[in-house]
Amino acid sequence: MALRAAPVELPGIQRRPEQAFGVYVHVPFCITRCGYCDFNTYTPAELGGVNPDAWLDALNTELELATARLDAPTVDTVFVGGGTPSLLGPARIVALLDTVRRHFPLAPDAEVTTEANPESAWPDFFEAARAAGYTRVSLGMQSVSPFVLGVLDRIHTPNRSASAAREALAAGFDHVSLDLIYGTPGETDDELLCSVDTAIATGVDHVSAYALVVEEGTALARRVRSGELAAPDDDVLAHRYELLDERLSAAGFDWYEVSNWSRPGGECRHNLGYWNGGQWWGAGPGAHGHVGATRWWNVKHPNAYAEALQGSALPVAGFEQLDVEALHTEDVLLKTRMRQGLPLEVLNAAERERAKTVVADGLLIAEDDRLVLTPRGRLLADAVVRTLLG
């Protein structure tokens, strides 16, 4: 029997007290694995004995160790992701937030988000989460097309996502988000627009939309490689992005990051923390954290995660210390993607010269002391960043 690798000792970390602080909790459970997904998730058949209660116990231990390392900073945002947090059910989703509060004080106006899948989130889940102090729900909609859902191996019915969003709003959530995927092989323009229109009609205040990416090791990748499905087409993806951006803009949603739109006040503060170079503790199997100049990631499998914590060691699989150049690269990469734009002061002299070329090409526009992507620039955001960095 192979021995598990010992956890890596996390070095001393220096939190920047002037920056907002978040907590991300990774819930590794899913009923089935969607064909396109390469997230760190496990179905019941893959777990071999780990159950949600044991996972919650291990999470409690990790957060206890975390607060000892950080001296319990006040938390501005909490994000419970996965996986499928809604599989925890009402009682455990409440217990999870209680566990976070036990170790970290939450700011009075803290944003507390849980992801949920439509097939496992029902009114009792939303009501319990809202009463416990969650302020935001992010639902995986992906599409309302039966064909697209079938290709993606999603198990919810086409109408369930919209119903779940309305149930969350009825439970008292002011902030509800729906995630869409566009560019699935065989998807039509009308199918995409029907999904966008359905999302708008629910009354949610946030929509995320992501181009389908074929990740190695997934069932979707095997189907594309075998020729059963065509690979996503870049021109089609660009066209679909323009369609959904136009539709969302007409409905009062403004883009604030290349893949995210919201009504006024509906932006996800936790994700804004990521994009603005903020700090967060990542808890749970495979979770990533970033505090000061240190980034680390936990062991992936829930068994190894729990085993490490039984020995009172942080379940760290690896870490890196980000130097000035790495932090600068990330700053340019992330801020360029945002509607607020990239401050010119972030760029060095050579990068400012290269920026003139990108502006001349119509991909960036100067707004005061910032550079903001044009509509065409959003389609080529990665290329813009590569040009700026040289």
Coordinates of N, CA, C and O in Angstrom, one line a residue, residues 123-220:
P123 N -36.4 25.3 -2.0 CA -36.7 26.5 -1.1 C -36.2 26.3 0.3 O -35.8 27.3 0.9
D124 N -36.2 25.1 0.9 CA -35.8 25.0 2.3 C -34.3 25.2 2.4 O -33.8 25.8 3.4
F125 N -33.5 24.9 1.3 CA -32.1 25.2 1.3 C -31.9 26.7 1.3 O -31.1 27.2 2.1
F126 N -32.5 27.4 0.4 CA -32.4 28.8 0.3 C -32.8 29.6 1.6 O -32.2 30.5 2.0
E127 N -33.9 29.1 2.1 CA -34.4 29.8 3.3 C -33.5 29.6 4.5 O -33.2 30.5 5.3
A128 N -32.9 28.4 4.7 CA -32.0 28.1 5.7 C -30.7 28.9 5.5 O -30.2 29.5 6.5
A129 N -30.2 29.0 4.3 CA -29.0 29.7 4.0 C -29.2 31.2 4.3 O -28.3 31.9 4.9
R130 N -30.3 31.7 3.9 CA -30.5 33.2 4.0 C -30.6 33.5 5.5 O -30.1 34.5 6.0
A131 N -31.4 32.7 6.3 CA -31.5 32.9 7.7 C -30.2 32.8 8.5 O -30.0 33.5 9.5
A132 N -29.3 32.0 8.0 CA -28.0 31.8 8.6 C -27.1 33.0 8.4 O -26.1 33.1 9.1
G133 N -27.3 33.8 7.4 CA -26.5 34.9 7.1 C -25.8 35.0 5.7 O -25.0 35.9 5.4
Y134 N -26.1 34.0 4.9 CA -25.6 34.0 3.5 C -26.3 35.2 2.8 O -27.5 35.4 3.0
T135 N -25.6 35.9 2.0 CA -26.2 37.1 1.3 C -26.3 37.0 -0.2 O -26.9 37.8 -0.8
R136 N -25.7 35.9 -0.7 CA -25.6 35.8 -2.2 C -25.6 34.3 -2.6 O -25.0 33.5 -1.9
V137 N -26.3 34.0 -3.7 CA -26.3 32.6 -4.2 C -25.9 32.7 -5.7 O -26.3 33.6 -6.4
S138 N -25.0 31.7 -6.0 CA -24.5 31.6 -7.4 C -25.0 30.2 -7.9 O -24.5 29.2 -7.4
L139 N -25.8 30.2 -8.9 CA -26.4 29.0 -9.5 C -25.8 28.6 -10.8 O -25.7 29.5 -11.7
G140 N -25.5 27.3 -11.0 CA -25.0 26.8 -12.2 C -26.2 26.5 -13.2 O -26.8 25.5 -13.1
M141 N -26.4 27.5 -14.1 CA -27.5 27.3 -15.1 C -27.0 26.6 -16.3 O -27.6 25.7 -16.8
Q142 N -25.9 27.2 -16.9 CA -25.3 26.8 -18.1 C -26.1 27.0 -19.4 O -25.6 27.6 -20.3
S143 N -27.3 26.5 -19.4 CA -28.2 26.6 -20.6 C -29.6 26.2 -20.2 O -29.8 25.4 -19.2
V144 N -30.6 26.6 -21.0 CA -31.9 26.1 -20.9 C -32.2 25.1 -22.1 O -33.3 24.7 -22.3
S145 N -31.2 24.9 -23.0 CA -31.4 24.0 -24.1 C -31.2 22.6 -23.7 O -30.2 22.2 -23.2
P146 N -32.2 21.7 -23.9 CA -32.0 20.3 -23.6 C -30.9 19.7 -24.3 O -30.1 18.9 -23.8
F147 N -30.6 20.1 -25.6 CA -29.5 19.6 -26.3 C -28.2 20.0 -25.7 O -27.3 19.1 -25.5
V148 N -28.0 21.3 -25.3 CA -26.8 21.7 -24.7 C -26.5 21.0 -23.4 O -25.4 20.6 -23.1
L149 N -27.6 21.0 -22.6 CA -27.4 20.3 -21.3 C -27.0 18.9 -21.4 O -26.2 18.4 -20.7
G150 N -27.5 18.2 -22.5 CA -27.2 16.8 -22.7 C -25.7 16.7 -23.1 O -25.0 15.8 -22.6
V151 N -25.2 17.6 -24.0 CA -23.8 17.5 -24.4 C -22.9 17.8 -23.2 O -21.8 17.2 -23.1
L152 N -23.3 18.7 -22.3 CA -22.5 19.0 -21.1 C -22.6 18.0 -20.0 O -22.0 18.2 -18.9
D153 N -23.5 17.0 -20.1 CA -23.8 16.1 -19.1 C -24.4 16.7 -17.8 O -24.1 16.2 -16.7
R154 N -25.2 17.8 -18.0 CA -25.9 18.4 -16.9 C -27.1 17.6 -16.6 O -27.8 17.1 -17.5
I155 N -27.5 17.3 -15.3 CA -28.6 16.5 -15.0 C -29.8 17.2 -14.6 O -30.9 16.6 -14.4
H156 N -29.8 18.5 -14.5 CA -31.1 19.2 -14.2 C -31.9 19.5 -15.4 O -31.4 19.5 -16.6
T157 N -33.2 19.6 -15.3 CA -34.1 19.9 -16.4 C -33.9 21.3 -16.8 O -33.5 22.2 -16.1
P158 N -34.3 21.6 -18.1 CA -34.1 23.0 -18.6 C -34.7 24.1 -17.8 O -34.1 25.2 -17.7
N159 N -35.8 23.9 -17.2 CA -36.5 25.0 -16.5 C -36.1 25.1 -15.0 O -36.5 26.0 -14.4
R160 N -35.4 24.1 -14.5 CA -35.1 24.1 -13.1 C -34.2 25.3 -12.6 O -34.4 25.8 -11.5
S161 N -33.3 25.7 -13.4 CA -32.4 26.8 -13.0 C -33.2 28.1 -12.8 O -33.0 28.8 -11.8
A162 N -34.1 28.4 -13.7 CA -34.9 29.6 -13.5 C -35.8 29.5 -12.3 O -35.9 30.5 -11.5
S163 N -36.3 28.4 -12.0 CA -37.2 28.2 -10.9 C -36.3 28.3 -9.6 O -36.8 29.0 -8.6
A164 N -35.1 27.8 -9.6 CA -34.3 27.9 -8.4 C -33.9 29.3 -8.2 O -33.8 29.8 -7.0
A165 N -33.6 30.1 -9.2 CA -33.3 31.5 -9.0 C -34.4 32.3 -8.4 O -34.2 33.1 -7.5
R166 N -35.6 32.0 -8.9 CA -36.8 32.7 -8.3 C -37.0 32.3 -6.8 O -37.4 33.1 -6.0
E167 N -36.7 31.0 -6.5 CA -36.9 30.5 -5.1 C -35.9 31.2 -4.2 O -36.2 31.6 -3.1
A168 N -34.6 31.4 -4.7 CA -33.6 32.1 -3.9 C -34.0 33.6 -3.7 O -33.9 34.1 -2.6
L169 N -34.6 34.2 -4.7 CA -35.0 35.6 -4.6 C -36.2 35.7 -3.6 O -36.3 36.5 -2.7
A170 N -37.1 34.7 -3.7 CA -38.3 34.7 -2.7 C -37.8 34.4 -1.3 O -38.5 34.8 -0.4
A171 N -36.7 33.7 -1.1 CA -36.2 33.5 0.2 C -35.5 34.7 0.9 O -35.2 34.7 2.0
G172 N -35.4 35.8 0.1 CA -34.9 37.0 0.6 C -33.5 37.4 0.2 O -32.9 38.4 0.6
F173 N -32.9 36.6 -0.8 CA -31.6 37.0 -1.3 C -31.7 38.2 -2.3 O -32.5 38.1 -3.2
D174 N -31.0 39.2 -2.0 CA -31.0 40.4 -2.9 C -30.0 40.1 -4.1 O -30.2 40.8 -5.1
H175 N -29.1 39.3 -3.9 CA -28.0 39.0 -4.9 C -28.0 37.6 -5.3 O -27.7 36.7 -4.5
V176 N -28.5 37.3 -6.5 CA -28.5 36.0 -7.1 C -27.8 36.0 -8.5 O -28.1 36.9 -9.3
S177 N -26.9 35.1 -8.7 CA -26.2 35.0 -10.0 C -26.5 33.7 -10.7 O -26.7 32.7 -10.1
L178 N -26.5 33.8 -12.0 CA -26.7 32.6 -12.9 C -25.4 32.5 -13.7 O -25.0 33.5 -14.3
D179 N -24.9 31.3 -13.8 CA -23.7 31.0 -14.7 C -24.2 30.4 -16.0 O -25.0 29.5 -16.0
L180 N -23.6 30.9 -17.1 CA -23.9 30.4 -18.4 C -22.6 29.9 -19.1 O -21.6 30.4 -18.8
I181 N -22.8 28.9 -19.9 CA -21.7 28.4 -20.8 C -22.1 28.6 -22.2 O -23.2 28.2 -22.6
Y182 N -21.2 29.2 -23.0 CA -21.6 29.3 -24.4 C -20.5 28.7 -25.3 O -19.4 28.5 -24.9
G183 N -21.0 28.3 -26.5 CA -20.0 27.7 -27.5 C -20.0 26.2 -27.5 O -19.1 25.6 -28.1
T184 N -21.0 25.6 -26.8 CA -21.1 24.1 -26.8 C -21.2 23.6 -28.3 O -22.0 24.2 -29.0
P185 N -20.5 22.6 -28.7 CA -20.6 22.1 -30.1 C -22.1 21.8 -30.4 O -22.8 21.1 -29.7
G186 N -22.6 22.4 -31.5 CA -24.0 22.2 -31.9 C -25.0 23.2 -31.4 O -26.1 23.3 -31.9
E187 N -24.5 24.1 -30.5 CA -25.4 25.1 -29.9 C -25.7 26.1 -31.0 O -24.8 26.5 -31.8
T188 N -26.9 26.6 -31.1 CA -27.3 27.7 -32.0 C -27.3 29.0 -31.3 O -27.4 29.1 -30.1
D189 N -27.4 30.1 -32.2 CA -27.5 31.4 -31.6 C -28.8 31.5 -30.8 O -28.9 32.1 -29.7
D190 N -29.9 31.0 -31.4 CA -31.2 31.1 -30.7 C -31.2 30.4 -29.4 O -31.8 30.8 -28.4
E191 N -30.5 29.3 -29.3 CA -30.4 28.5 -28.0 C -29.7 29.4 -26.9 O -30.1 29.4 -25.8
L192 N -28.6 30.0 -27.4 CA -27.9 30.9 -26.4 C -28.8 32.0 -26.0 O -28.9 32.3 -24.8
L193 N -29.4 32.7 -26.9 CA -30.2 33.9 -26.6 C -31.4 33.5 -25.7 O -31.8 34.3 -24.8
C194 N -31.9 32.3 -25.9 CA -33.0 31.9 -25.1 C -32.6 31.7 -23.6 O -33.3 32.1 -22.7
S195 N -31.3 31.2 -23.5 CA -30.8 31.0 -22.1 C -30.6 32.4 -21.5 O -30.9 32.6 -20.3
V196 N -30.0 33.3 -22.2 CA -29.8 34.7 -21.7 C -31.1 35.3 -21.3 O -31.2 35.9 -20.2
D197 N -32.1 35.3 -22.2 CA -33.4 35.9 -21.9 C -34.0 35.3 -20.7 O -34.7 36.0 -19.9
T198 N -33.9 34.0 -20.6 CA -34.5 33.3 -19.4 C -33.8 33.8 -18.1 O -34.5 34.0 -17.1
A199 N -32.5 33.9 -18.2 CA -31.7 34.4 -17.0 C -32.2 35.8 -16.6 O -32.5 36.1 -15.5
I200 N -32.3 36.7 -17.6 CA -32.8 38.1 -17.4 C -34.2 38.1 -16.8 O -34.4 38.8 -15.8
A201 N -35.0 37.2 -17.3 CA -36.5 37.3 -16.9 C -36.6 36.8 -15.4 O -37.6 37.1 -14.8
T202 N -35.7 36.1 -14.9 CA -35.8 35.6 -13.5 C -35.7 36.8 -12.5 O -36.2 36.7 -11.3
G203 N -35.1 37.9 -12.9 CA -34.9 39.0 -11.9 C -33.6 39.0 -11.2 O -33.4 39.8 -10.3
V204 N -32.7 38.1 -11.5 CA -31.4 38.1 -10.9 C -30.6 39.3 -11.2 O -30.9 40.0 -12.2
D205 N -29.6 39.6 -10.4 CA -28.8 40.8 -10.6 C -27.4 40.6 -11.1 O -26.6 41.5 -11.1
H206 N -27.1 39.3 -11.4 CA -25.7 39.0 -11.9 C -25.8 37.8 -12.8 O -26.5 36.8 -12.6
V207 N -25.0 37.9 -13.9 CA -24.8 36.8 -14.8 C -23.3 36.6 -15.1 O -22.6 37.6 -15.4
S208 N -22.8 35.4 -15.0 CA -21.5 35.1 -15.5 C -21.6 34.2 -16.7 O -22.5 33.4 -16.8
A209 N -20.8 34.4 -17.7 CA -20.9 33.7 -19.0 C -19.5 33.3 -19.4 O -18.6 34.2 -19.6
Y210 N -19.3 32.0 -19.6 CA -17.9 31.5 -19.9 C -17.9 30.7 -21.2 O -18.8 29.9 -21.4
A211 N -16.9 31.0 -22.0 CA -16.8 30.2 -23.2 C -16.4 28.7 -22.8 O -15.6 28.5 -21.9
L212 N -17.0 27.8 -23.5 CA -16.6 26.4 -23.2 C -15.2 26.1 -23.5 O -14.7 26.4 -24.6
V213 N -14.5 25.5 -22.6 CA -13.1 25.2 -22.7 C -13.0 23.6 -22.6 O -13.6 23.1 -21.7
V214 N -12.3 23.0 -23.6 CA -12.2 21.6 -23.5 C -10.9 21.3 -22.7 O -9.8 21.5 -23.2
E215 N -11.1 20.8 -21.5 CA -10.0 20.5 -20.6 C -9.5 19.1 -20.7 O -10.3 18.2 -20.8
E216 N -8.2 18.9 -20.8 CA -7.6 17.6 -20.9 C -8.1 16.7 -19.7 O -8.2 17.2 -18.6
G217 N -8.3 15.4 -20.0 CA -8.7 14.5 -19.0 C -10.2 14.4 -18.7 O -10.6 13.6 -17.9
T218 N -11.0 15.3 -19.4 CA -12.4 15.2 -19.2 C -13.1 14.4 -20.2 O -12.5 14.0 -21.3
A219 N -14.3 14.0 -20.0 CA -15.1 13.2 -20.9 C -15.3 14.0 -22.2 O -15.3 13.4 -23.3
L220 N -15.5 15.3 -22.1 CA -15.7 16.1 -23.3 C -14.5 16.1 -24.1 O -14.6 16.0 -25.4

